[in-house]
CSV table of C-alpha atoms in Angstrom, one decimal:
chain,number,residue,atom,x,y,z
F,12,UNK,CA,89.8,80.9,111.0
F,13,UNK,CA,88.2,83.1,108.3
F,14,UNK,CA,89.7,86.1,110.1
F,15,UNK,CA,93.2,84.7,109.8
F,16,UNK,CA,92.6,84.2,106.1
F,17,UNK,CA,91.7,87.8,105.8
F,18,UNK,CA,95.0,88.7,107.6
F,19,UNK,CA,97.0,86.7,105.1
F,20,UNK,CA,95.2,88.3,102.2
F,21,UNK,CA,96.6,91.7,103.1
F,22,UNK,CA,100.1,90.6,103.5
F,23,UNK,CA,102.8,92.6,101.8
F,24,UNK,CA,105.3,91.4,99.3
F,25,UNK,CA,108.0,91.3,102.0
F,26,UNK,CA,105.8,89.2,104.3
F,27,UNK,CA,108.4,86.4,104.6
F,28,UNK,CA,111.2,88.7,105.8
F,29,UNK,CA,108.8,90.6,108.0
F,30,UNK,CA,107.7,87.3,109.6
F,31,UNK,CA,111.3,86.3,110.2
F,32,UNK,CA,112.0,89.6,111.8
F,33,UNK,CA,109.0,89.3,114.0
F,34,UNK,CA,109.7,85.7,115.2
F,35,UNK,CA,113.3,86.6,115.8
F,36,UNK,CA,112.1,88.8,118.6
F,37,UNK,CA,110.2,86.1,120.3
F,38,UNK,CA,111.8,84.2,123.2
F,39,UNK,CA,113.4,81.0,122.1
F,40,UNK,CA,111.1,78.8,124.2
F,41,UNK,CA,108.0,80.4,122.7
F,42,UNK,CA,109.4,80.0,119.1
F,43,UNK,CA,109.9,76.3,119.8
F,44,UNK,CA,106.4,75.9,121.2
F,45,UNK,CA,104.9,77.8,118.3
F,46,UNK,CA,106.8,75.6,115.7
F,47,UNK,CA,105.7,72.4,117.4
F,48,UNK,CA,102.0,73.5,117.8
F,49,UNK,CA,101.9,74.6,114.1
F,50,UNK,CA,103.2,71.2,113.0
F,51,UNK,CA,100.9,69.2,115.3
F,52,UNK,CA,97.7,71.0,114.1
F,53,UNK,CA,98.9,71.5,110.5
F,54,UNK,CA,98.5,75.2,110.5
F,55,UNK,CA,100.9,78.0,109.6
F,56,UNK,CA,102.6,79.8,112.5
F,57,UNK,CA,101.3,83.1,111.2
F,58,UNK,CA,97.7,81.8,111.4
F,59,UNK,CA,98.2,80.8,115.0
F,60,UNK,CA,99.7,84.1,115.9
F,61,UNK,CA,97.1,86.1,114.1
F,62,UNK,CA,94.3,84.2,115.9
F,63,UNK,CA,96.0,84.8,119.2
F,64,UNK,CA,96.5,88.5,118.6
F,65,UNK,CA,92.9,88.9,117.5
F,66,UNK,CA,91.6,87.0,120.6
F,67,UNK,CA,93.8,89.2,122.8
F,68,UNK,CA,92.5,92.4,121.2
F,69,UNK,CA,88.9,91.3,121.6
F,70,UNK,CA,89.4,90.4,125.2
F,71,UNK,CA,91.1,93.8,125.9
F,72,UNK,CA,88.5,95.9,124.1
F,73,UNK,CA,90.6,96.9,121.1
F,74,UNK,CA,88.2,95.6,118.4
F,75,UNK,CA,85.2,97.9,118.8
């Protein structure tokens, strides 16, 4: 979770509008699941996505 905090620390001033633009490109079913998961575990959607992206990058050798 510390890694996701680091991601948020470097967020730009337009982070809210950038996040809205990003999530608008997700399939509707995935957006709904993300919203529900975030509410159930009391985490921000951005934190969940950041953690998932970091995990994917590690698994695919992009964080060397």
